[in-house]
XYZ file of C-alpha atoms in Angstrom:
655
model
C 50.340 112.241 138.818
C 50.539 114.736 136.255
C 52.721 117.023 138.099
C 55.053 114.258 139.385
C 55.783 112.921 136.088
C 56.143 116.295 135.188
C 58.785 117.373 137.879
C 60.182 113.600 137.293
C 60.655 114.950 133.302
C 62.072 118.621 134.159
C 64.917 116.831 136.961
C 65.690 114.679 134.032
C 65.989 117.458 131.269
C 67.651 119.677 134.701
C 70.500 117.357 135.031
C 70.912 116.489 131.516
C 71.461 120.856 130.331
C 72.822 121.302 133.711
C 77.221 121.924 132.497
C 75.279 124.478 129.620
C 73.727 126.839 132.413
C 76.919 126.211 134.446
C 78.567 127.475 131.055
C 76.274 130.489 130.848
C 76.383 131.944 134.478
C 80.032 131.617 134.047
C 79.849 133.732 130.650
C 76.171 136.146 131.662
C 77.359 139.607 132.335
C 74.135 138.908 134.332
C 73.797 135.643 135.272
C 70.794 136.856 137.545
C 68.766 137.486 134.564
C 68.786 133.809 133.030
C 65.947 131.364 132.273
C 65.849 127.795 131.505
C 62.865 126.426 130.023
C 64.500 123.140 128.846
C 63.018 121.681 125.762
C 60.962 117.902 125.787
C 59.994 119.178 129.624
C 56.247 119.932 128.696
C 54.216 123.109 129.542
C 54.914 124.533 132.789
C 54.585 127.793 134.509
C 56.967 130.132 135.911
C 58.419 130.609 139.143
C 57.891 133.423 140.947
C 61.397 134.543 140.498
C 62.062 133.299 137.077
C 58.619 135.357 135.877
C 60.552 138.447 137.825
C 63.083 138.121 135.903
C 61.703 138.045 132.310
C 59.701 140.648 132.671
C 62.531 142.343 132.642
C 64.474 140.855 129.870
C 64.928 142.016 126.510
C 62.632 141.657 123.425
C 65.495 141.063 120.615
C 66.432 137.512 120.358
C 70.543 136.766 120.697
C 72.571 133.485 120.388
C 75.021 131.634 121.917
C 77.424 129.457 120.838
C 78.839 126.975 123.013
C 81.593 124.288 122.987
C 78.756 121.886 125.115
C 77.041 119.918 123.255
C 73.560 118.820 124.171
C 71.499 116.629 122.155
C 73.340 117.834 119.038
C 72.914 121.569 120.031
C 75.273 123.983 120.349
C 74.060 127.367 119.331
C 71.482 128.526 121.505
C 68.746 130.672 121.021
C 67.939 133.759 123.307
C 64.695 134.979 123.719
C 63.041 136.901 125.743
C 61.232 133.732 127.352
C 64.361 131.741 127.624
C 67.980 131.675 127.089
C 67.353 127.664 125.338
C 64.600 128.729 123.035
C 63.722 126.158 120.500
C 65.780 126.998 117.376
C 65.612 124.864 114.133
C 68.197 126.585 111.823
C 71.288 123.738 110.978
C 73.218 125.939 113.429
C 75.713 123.198 115.272
C 77.732 123.911 111.777
C 78.068 127.601 112.883
C 79.947 126.311 116.081
C 81.833 123.816 114.012
C 83.200 126.525 111.829
C 83.795 129.153 114.489
C 85.653 126.496 116.755
C 87.832 125.687 113.668
C 88.577 128.947 113.052
C 89.298 130.451 116.554
C 89.877 128.366 118.947
C 91.979 125.477 117.284
C 92.646 127.131 114.269
C 92.706 124.202 111.902
C 92.364 125.601 108.122
C 91.406 122.463 106.824
C 88.487 121.463 108.937
C 87.618 125.486 108.629
C 87.271 125.463 104.935
C 85.872 122.652 104.821
C 82.972 123.575 106.938
C 82.341 126.937 105.536
C 82.017 125.302 102.262
C 79.248 122.797 103.788
C 77.710 126.205 105.333
C 77.314 127.923 102.033
C 76.304 124.657 100.140
C 73.366 124.722 102.474
C 72.276 127.860 102.666
C 72.472 127.994 99.115
C 70.153 124.985 99.132
C 68.291 125.705 101.898
C 64.257 126.251 101.055
C 63.779 129.920 100.897
C 61.522 130.154 104.037
C 63.844 128.649 106.740
C 67.032 130.287 105.312
C 65.025 134.234 106.107
C 63.793 132.400 109.420
C 67.407 131.548 110.242
C 68.954 134.650 108.507
C 66.530 136.570 110.647
C 67.999 135.500 113.676
C 71.309 136.025 113.015
C 70.619 139.781 111.860
C 69.663 140.347 115.171
C 72.498 138.706 116.831
C 75.063 140.377 114.969
C 73.462 143.801 115.264
C 75.575 146.136 115.492
C 78.712 144.145 114.547
C 77.901 140.890 116.638
C 76.725 143.038 120.164
C 74.466 140.281 120.410
C 76.196 137.409 120.387
C 77.826 135.225 123.664
C 80.344 132.816 123.701
C 81.205 129.723 126.257
C 84.267 130.841 127.795
C 86.531 128.290 129.455
C 86.480 127.541 132.962
C 90.022 126.194 134.295
C 92.427 123.929 132.925
C 90.281 121.039 132.961
C 87.353 122.399 131.069
C 88.119 121.815 127.199
C 85.158 122.354 125.048
C 84.808 125.254 125.047
C 84.948 129.072 121.900
C 87.435 131.583 123.831
C 90.190 131.023 126.116
C 89.681 131.741 129.737
C 90.022 135.896 130.572
C 88.692 136.805 127.550
C 86.848 139.666 128.784
C 86.490 143.736 127.871
C 88.227 144.906 125.058
C 89.046 141.334 124.181
C 85.755 139.819 124.574
C 84.228 142.660 122.101
C 87.271 141.767 119.135
C 85.863 137.697 119.410
C 82.197 139.035 118.386
C 83.630 141.730 115.931
C 85.556 138.613 114.580
C 82.533 136.483 114.473
C 80.733 139.307 112.689
C 83.636 139.374 109.625
C 83.479 135.191 109.386
C 79.886 135.539 108.870
C 80.044 138.581 106.336
C 81.868 136.086 104.033
C 78.987 133.781 104.223
C 76.459 136.448 103.454
C 77.815 138.472 100.764
C 78.259 135.221 98.662
C 74.484 134.376 98.998
C 73.813 137.768 98.064
C 75.991 136.870 94.818
C 74.159 134.040 94.582
C 70.891 135.349 94.592
C 71.160 138.041 92.198
C 73.473 136.456 89.650
C 71.241 132.777 89.561
C 68.546 135.405 88.360
C 70.700 137.753 86.069
C 72.932 134.880 84.963
C 74.418 135.323 81.304
C 77.674 134.747 78.769
C 79.958 137.208 80.250
C 79.018 136.210 83.631
C 79.709 132.721 83.828
C 82.684 132.700 81.458
C 84.022 135.384 84.420
C 82.926 132.410 87.016
C 84.816 129.383 84.727
C 87.731 131.518 83.752
C 88.786 133.376 87.312
C 89.903 129.511 88.947
C 90.691 127.867 86.277
C 93.542 129.466 85.092
C 96.727 126.648 84.969
C 94.375 124.095 85.928
C 93.025 121.473 84.388
C 89.715 122.509 83.750
C 91.503 125.856 81.615
C 90.397 124.844 78.496
C 86.487 125.233 79.737
C 87.492 128.439 80.802
C 89.408 129.315 77.566
C 86.339 128.159 75.282
C 83.591 130.067 77.720
C 85.971 133.337 77.165
C 85.905 132.880 73.429
C 81.922 132.553 73.117
C 82.160 135.700 75.343
C 84.238 137.472 72.881
C 82.020 136.391 70.072
C 78.552 137.129 71.439
C 80.194 140.853 72.460
C 81.662 141.596 69.218
C 78.166 139.994 67.449
C 76.391 142.920 69.342
C 78.624 145.132 68.621
C 78.670 144.585 64.535
C 74.803 144.702 64.958
C 74.377 148.107 66.482
C 76.866 149.553 64.464
C 74.458 148.478 61.771
C 71.934 149.718 62.986
C 73.294 153.046 63.558
C 74.412 152.960 60.079
C 71.301 152.494 58.688
C 69.699 155.670 60.561
C 72.304 157.926 58.899
C 71.998 156.943 55.431
C 68.554 157.700 55.628
C 66.029 160.533 57.154
C 62.710 159.677 55.941
C 60.492 158.970 58.268
C 57.114 156.654 58.147
C 54.794 158.099 60.542
C 52.818 155.173 60.038
C 55.709 152.802 61.960
C 55.095 155.221 65.049
C 52.657 152.950 66.842
C 55.588 149.979 66.345
C 58.361 152.151 67.160
C 56.974 153.704 70.892
C 55.849 149.671 71.868
C 58.977 148.887 70.963
C 60.928 151.557 73.258
C 58.592 150.480 75.695
C 59.512 146.589 75.727
C 63.177 147.373 75.672
C 63.248 149.851 78.267
C 61.495 146.730 80.554
C 63.919 144.409 79.189
C 66.359 146.617 79.977
C 65.374 147.710 83.468
C 66.666 144.655 85.684
C 69.986 145.009 83.938
C 70.076 148.699 85.043
C 68.512 148.538 88.274
C 71.015 145.740 89.465
C 73.748 147.488 87.885
C 75.969 148.065 91.444
C 75.565 144.751 92.791
C 76.910 143.412 89.112
C 79.774 145.661 89.640
C 80.528 144.632 93.191
C 80.266 140.645 91.919
C 83.370 141.620 89.224
C 85.279 143.491 91.524
C 89.044 141.514 92.266
C 90.820 142.979 95.054
C 92.042 146.763 94.098
C 90.995 145.527 90.199
C 87.849 147.807 89.649
C 86.994 146.166 86.266
C 87.790 143.708 84.333
C 87.414 142.452 80.695
C 84.567 140.772 80.889
C 82.915 143.083 83.640
C 83.306 145.466 80.839
C 82.074 143.601 78.281
C 78.979 143.166 80.239
C 78.424 146.767 81.337
C 78.566 147.814 77.599
C 76.315 145.202 76.967
C 73.202 145.774 79.411
C 74.101 149.102 80.572
C 75.567 150.713 76.714
C 74.000 148.759 74.263
C 70.480 149.418 75.587
C 70.084 152.648 75.903
C 71.360 153.036 72.170
C 69.403 150.464 70.804
C 66.497 152.430 72.236
C 66.965 155.794 70.681
C 68.922 154.130 67.333
C 66.723 151.335 66.979
C 63.155 153.463 66.933
C 64.394 155.321 64.191
C 65.272 152.333 62.177
C 61.780 151.110 62.448
C 60.232 154.827 61.862
C 62.347 154.637 58.604
C 60.995 151.467 57.034
C 58.697 151.729 53.772
C 56.993 148.201 54.777
C 55.437 146.751 57.552
C 56.703 143.056 57.105
C 60.068 145.297 57.040
C 59.106 147.376 60.189
C 58.228 143.846 62.177
C 61.276 141.934 61.603
C 63.399 144.825 62.252
C 61.785 145.309 65.726
C 62.474 141.815 66.106
C 66.125 142.132 65.414
C 66.548 145.193 67.736
C 64.983 142.427 70.487
C 67.361 139.724 69.506
C 70.288 141.680 69.961
C 70.038 142.448 73.902
C 69.261 138.604 74.528
C 72.116 137.185 72.765
C 74.615 137.358 75.489
C 71.359 136.034 77.673
C 70.224 132.950 75.283
C 74.078 131.825 74.649
C 74.694 129.662 77.992
C 71.163 127.819 77.326
C 72.307 127.226 73.634
C 76.018 126.158 74.728
C 74.199 123.743 77.186
C 76.079 125.628 80.310
C 74.272 125.480 83.991
C 74.577 128.496 85.051
C 73.651 127.544 89.059
C 75.959 125.170 89.516
C 78.352 127.309 87.919
C 77.963 130.142 89.879
C 77.889 128.321 93.089
C 81.066 126.625 92.560
C 82.633 129.801 91.859
C 81.286 131.375 95.268
C 82.151 128.915 97.252
C 86.074 129.329 95.949
C 85.870 133.308 96.412
C 83.959 132.253 99.429
C 87.432 129.762 100.668
C 90.006 132.481 99.210
C 88.592 135.545 101.152
C 88.603 133.156 104.329
C 92.266 132.453 103.914
C 93.019 136.250 104.158
C 90.753 136.246 107.427
C 92.932 133.270 108.470
C 95.814 135.582 108.103
C 95.056 138.148 110.182
C 93.536 136.397 112.805
C 97.242 134.256 112.631
C 98.687 137.672 113.024
C 96.663 139.274 115.423
C 97.994 135.835 118.220
C 101.141 137.374 117.073
C 100.231 141.078 117.860
C 97.949 141.425 119.810
C 95.301 144.139 118.052
C 92.927 146.769 119.448
C 88.511 147.195 118.877
C 89.585 150.521 117.019
C 91.737 147.834 114.028
C 88.842 145.111 113.558
C 86.564 148.249 113.156
C 88.428 149.809 110.590
C 89.238 146.112 108.906
C 85.819 145.365 108.779
C 85.030 148.700 107.743
C 87.471 148.122 104.799
C 85.744 144.713 103.967
C 82.721 146.462 103.135
C 80.607 145.459 106.675
C 78.132 148.282 107.960
C 77.262 147.964 111.370
C 73.375 147.506 110.937
C 71.005 147.566 113.592
C 68.207 144.810 113.713
C 66.119 143.403 115.930
C 63.771 139.948 115.982
C 61.394 139.335 118.140
C 59.424 136.497 119.540
C 55.933 138.077 121.282
C 55.013 135.052 121.736
C 57.263 132.293 123.077
C 56.910 129.981 120.012
C 58.992 127.811 118.276
C 61.487 129.681 115.527
C 60.965 128.022 112.391
C 59.949 127.958 108.639
C 57.658 127.003 107.361
C 58.146 123.127 106.774
C 58.197 122.318 110.310
C 54.473 120.548 110.826
C 51.824 122.492 112.369
C 53.909 125.988 111.876
C 52.377 128.624 110.433
C 53.900 130.785 107.921
C 57.097 132.198 108.073
C 57.065 135.457 105.699
C 56.404 138.988 105.856
C 52.378 139.658 106.765
C 50.470 142.487 105.237
C 48.237 144.752 107.169
C 44.915 145.620 105.208
C 41.376 146.704 106.465
C 38.743 144.138 105.061
C 37.459 145.279 101.745
C 33.459 143.741 103.445
C 31.816 147.128 103.792
C 29.420 144.222 106.467
C 32.659 143.847 108.010
C 34.109 147.716 109.057
C 35.924 146.795 112.010
C 38.050 143.097 110.796
C 41.047 143.054 109.619
C 43.276 141.030 106.825
C 46.463 139.867 107.907
C 47.496 137.476 105.697
C 51.513 136.379 104.070
C 53.388 137.806 101.328
C 56.020 136.376 99.264
C 57.819 140.241 99.452
C 57.563 143.072 101.493
C 55.106 145.501 100.593
C 54.085 149.281 101.772
C 51.066 147.536 103.827
C 53.543 145.033 105.535
C 55.452 148.246 107.197
C 54.553 149.153 110.626
C 56.020 152.378 112.693
C 54.473 151.055 116.284
C 53.362 148.314 117.636
C 51.407 148.222 121.675
C 50.180 144.647 122.918
C 49.267 143.651 125.951
C 49.271 139.740 127.478
C 46.406 138.201 128.709
C 45.450 138.140 132.016
C 44.339 134.976 132.873
C 47.633 133.159 133.841
C 49.951 135.304 134.535
C 53.025 133.067 135.280
C 52.136 130.849 131.678
C 55.415 130.459 129.776
C 53.231 130.418 126.931
C 51.920 133.619 127.376
C 49.006 134.560 124.595
C 48.413 138.616 123.622
C 45.134 139.807 124.714
C 45.884 143.125 123.115
C 47.173 144.447 120.517
C 47.533 147.415 117.970
C 49.351 148.560 115.167
C 50.294 151.986 113.460
C 51.558 151.445 109.478
C 54.228 153.698 108.410
C 52.797 156.349 106.735
C 49.869 157.002 107.840
C 47.849 158.554 111.161
C 44.445 155.622 111.816
C 45.393 152.770 113.944
C 44.233 149.004 113.247
C 43.321 147.452 116.152
C 43.406 143.507 116.302
C 42.386 142.874 119.338
C 40.885 146.051 121.394
C 39.518 145.102 124.616
C 39.257 141.210 123.773
C 41.223 139.179 126.450
C 42.795 141.926 128.233
C 40.597 141.836 131.513
C 36.537 143.083 131.784
C 38.735 145.992 134.432
C 40.665 146.853 131.184
C 39.675 150.781 130.569
C 42.276 152.745 128.675
C 43.693 155.853 130.399
C 46.746 158.080 130.268
C 47.844 156.534 133.710
C 47.635 152.930 132.252
C 50.932 150.857 133.128
C 52.936 151.815 130.156
C 56.682 150.214 128.940
C 57.869 151.982 126.056
C 60.758 150.066 124.650
C 63.357 152.401 123.843
C 66.225 149.631 122.527
C 64.925 146.123 121.753
C 68.569 144.500 122.841
C 68.094 146.013 126.121
C 66.862 144.929 129.550
C 62.403 146.007 129.553
C 62.189 148.725 132.279
C 59.021 146.952 133.944
C 58.320 149.196 136.643
C 55.552 146.838 137.454
C 57.120 143.064 137.536
C 57.706 143.285 141.466
C 54.035 143.915 142.360
C 52.850 141.456 140.073
C 55.233 138.735 142.322
C 53.756 139.994 145.077
C 50.048 139.474 144.097
C 51.330 136.054 142.622
C 52.764 135.354 145.838
C 49.703 136.208 147.847
C 47.297 134.006 145.590
C 49.684 131.179 145.962
C 49.489 131.434 149.831
C 45.795 130.492 149.428
C 45.847 126.418 150.074
C 41.453 126.197 147.854
C 41.340 129.400 146.144
C 37.620 130.131 145.391
C 36.132 131.797 142.125
C 36.303 135.310 144.089
C 39.724 134.726 145.106
C 40.794 134.107 141.143
C 38.636 137.137 140.274
C 39.808 139.175 142.614
C 43.617 138.083 141.618
C 42.563 138.382 138.061
C 41.617 142.440 138.986
C 44.593 143.146 141.023
C 46.921 141.833 137.769
C 44.875 143.281 135.392
C 45.337 146.916 136.421
C 48.822 146.112 136.689
C 49.363 144.308 133.349
C 51.158 146.982 131.641
C 51.049 147.846 127.647
C 54.288 147.112 125.675
C 55.265 149.522 122.707
C 58.284 149.321 120.259
C 58.669 152.210 117.982
C 60.987 152.483 114.545
C 60.294 150.225 111.099
C 58.925 146.451 111.724
C 57.379 144.435 109.957
C 54.887 140.798 111.480
C 56.890 137.965 109.844
C 54.639 134.605 111.931
C 51.242 134.936 112.985
C 48.666 133.002 114.133
C 45.062 134.014 116.064
C 42.119 132.155 117.349
C 40.319 134.223 120.589
C 44.214 135.559 121.759
C 47.111 135.686 119.533
C 48.717 132.590 119.540
C 51.294 133.545 117.967
C 53.660 136.884 117.369
C 56.763 136.812 115.857
C 57.959 140.144 114.285
C 61.502 142.085 112.925
C 62.758 145.222 112.392
C 65.131 148.662 112.791
C 64.964 151.786 114.158
C 65.518 153.385 110.865
C 63.852 152.889 107.347
C 67.543 152.860 106.333
C 68.420 150.234 108.661
C 65.167 147.856 107.901
C 66.231 148.733 104.161
C 70.077 148.126 104.299
C 69.292 143.878 106.550
C 66.768 143.047 103.910
C 69.446 143.443 101.477
C 72.467 142.664 103.466
C 71.066 139.429 104.895
C 69.490 138.550 101.317
C 66.193 138.372 102.942
C 63.021 139.446 101.128
C 62.592 141.698 98.524
C 61.039 144.947 98.660
C 58.606 146.076 96.145
C 58.450 149.748 94.726
C 56.014 151.221 96.859
C 58.071 149.768 100.276
C 61.036 150.929 98.944
C 59.474 154.367 98.302
C 57.945 154.719 101.479
C 61.355 154.061 103.399
C 62.924 156.793 100.795
C 60.400 158.813 101.867
C 60.309 158.841 105.785
C 64.375 158.510 106.491
C 64.550 162.095 106.601
C 61.973 162.281 110.097
C 63.869 159.879 111.328
C 67.236 161.593 110.907
C 65.447 165.088 112.302
C 63.992 163.267 115.412
C 67.410 162.189 115.839
C 69.436 165.766 115.188
C 66.880 166.931 117.253
C 67.409 164.945 120.552
C 64.359 162.901 120.436
C 65.908 160.018 119.479
C 64.980 157.504 116.354
C 62.807 155.708 118.578
C 61.743 158.581 120.875
C 58.369 157.687 123.802
C 55.398 157.753 122.759
C 54.054 161.197 122.823
C 57.311 162.556 120.627
C 56.748 160.503 117.944
C 53.314 161.460 118.011
C 54.511 165.261 117.762
C 56.192 165.198 114.683
C 55.444 166.407 111.386
C 54.565 162.705 109.972
C 51.340 163.311 111.855
C 50.848 166.247 109.744
C 51.728 165.004 106.371
C 54.804 164.817 104.241
C 56.997 167.970 104.973
C 60.232 168.677 103.323
C 63.183 169.773 105.098
C 64.141 172.761 104.773
C 67.799 173.184 103.881
C 68.667 176.098 105.920
C 67.475 174.734 108.634
C 68.536 171.025 108.051
C 71.450 171.863 106.182
C 72.952 168.486 106.973
C 70.246 166.966 104.604
C 70.330 168.945 101.647
C 69.706 167.140 98.580
C 68.233 163.933 100.255
């Protein structure tokens, strides 16, 4: 009865999803690799034909944007396991945005959708945003190479994204155009996080004043501008008085040295966040070809120059005081000078978050107008791939390589979906308990630490149910970036009793997560299962024989680069494992920054900088950034940090 019920559900879903399957088969360059596991049809096993396909599919996630709407879904997640995997992100608006921009060219609709999308991203729960951004980063890897669009099949076909005949360079242009459209959103998301956490009067005045000229709310912008001028003038006058005080007296009181030293340290700590993000703030103020505006100059002097001046001059003022009370009051006054521009928005009752978001939406719409003008111009005058690449480069879009991989067939989701595990960076540590020397602590973190960074992951799936669509991992080993010893999560476990580690064991070294997996053993696996399925009533011995045969072919997969775990769930076997990363440390850091995902702590950022020359050297020596297992293990990293010789590696001088 259960089998019949599942067959009915499968037939019902197949009928519902038939238009989507037809679109996929028409658009996919290799339709023979497609696998569909329709939602709501319940668990089922792969057919042997599907099993053969799955074993050769890439592990990195991709997306398919369709005109066809099935259950209000129009952006489809393509994983190693299926071409219509469950996708929890609010993706329908992305399809509407693309369709209004590329297909119908409806500016009014496109701008409305763009504003809705950006607002939704601003208000989205952090975990859900990072999950969505992770998937989109994988799809947009190397300027959108993992994005597929539904193409018009014939004249009667109405729900499509790109017109018929969009192939080759024309299709690549659409991928680059989609990358540019998403770049508008991601840059504003980055600015929103930056300014929300570092809001001051100068930045709010810039936001209020820029788009209020000639408008009814121009008075608000003018008021903010006047308040900023007053704040800046006050800071300048107070700083000048501090310097004059130092000029008029040179009698140092040694008793004030501790207070002066502590004031210097506290001032430096308060100033460091602004100094660290000075370059990002400059990008926020940049307006076309204008590198500087009056507010950016005020902001730069107030938050970059003044802190340095006051650290030196302020310490001298404290050292010149005769009384302890005067020294305390002066140290407090010095700290107050740096905080004037930060306190003023609260005093004036300005809602900084709302002001910044409204400003970024207007900026987003202005930038979109420029992109739309280029699209209309491209329709009149055909463009080429090289022109589009130059256009993206001038807009600040870098071809970041990134992969998001669901190594088990779990649902993509953030933290707020009931019954799901946490989506966050996971740290891999050895247990502190002396009685549990072999156990590991794999726990989530709110930001990326050095303990999250992995250079190699090796795994194999359990052999009990080789055709299952709910594959579990029975062998898992990881190597952390900067360390030699592996972390064995499951060394033998459910891999199989006949499993013995040897140099001859079947291994699939995945050199590119975006390309089809070179699984040389899948045909033998299919043959084993075909022979097993021919047995009408398999005995215990038949099943054990099948398991042992599968175990001999149950190859180990391995990936190399810089990765981290983002979802982990384990019982006897690993039930859920999702990882993301890049081929190089620099690519990993760039992706986290550009897509506004998790922050890197100081130790993680330093480790990535230290290891980047090694990956450059691998590429320069012709090994490739990922390379094979043996070649990667022969690199100087295993011998500890090694300085690059400038004569031998001249290109890296000064790294």
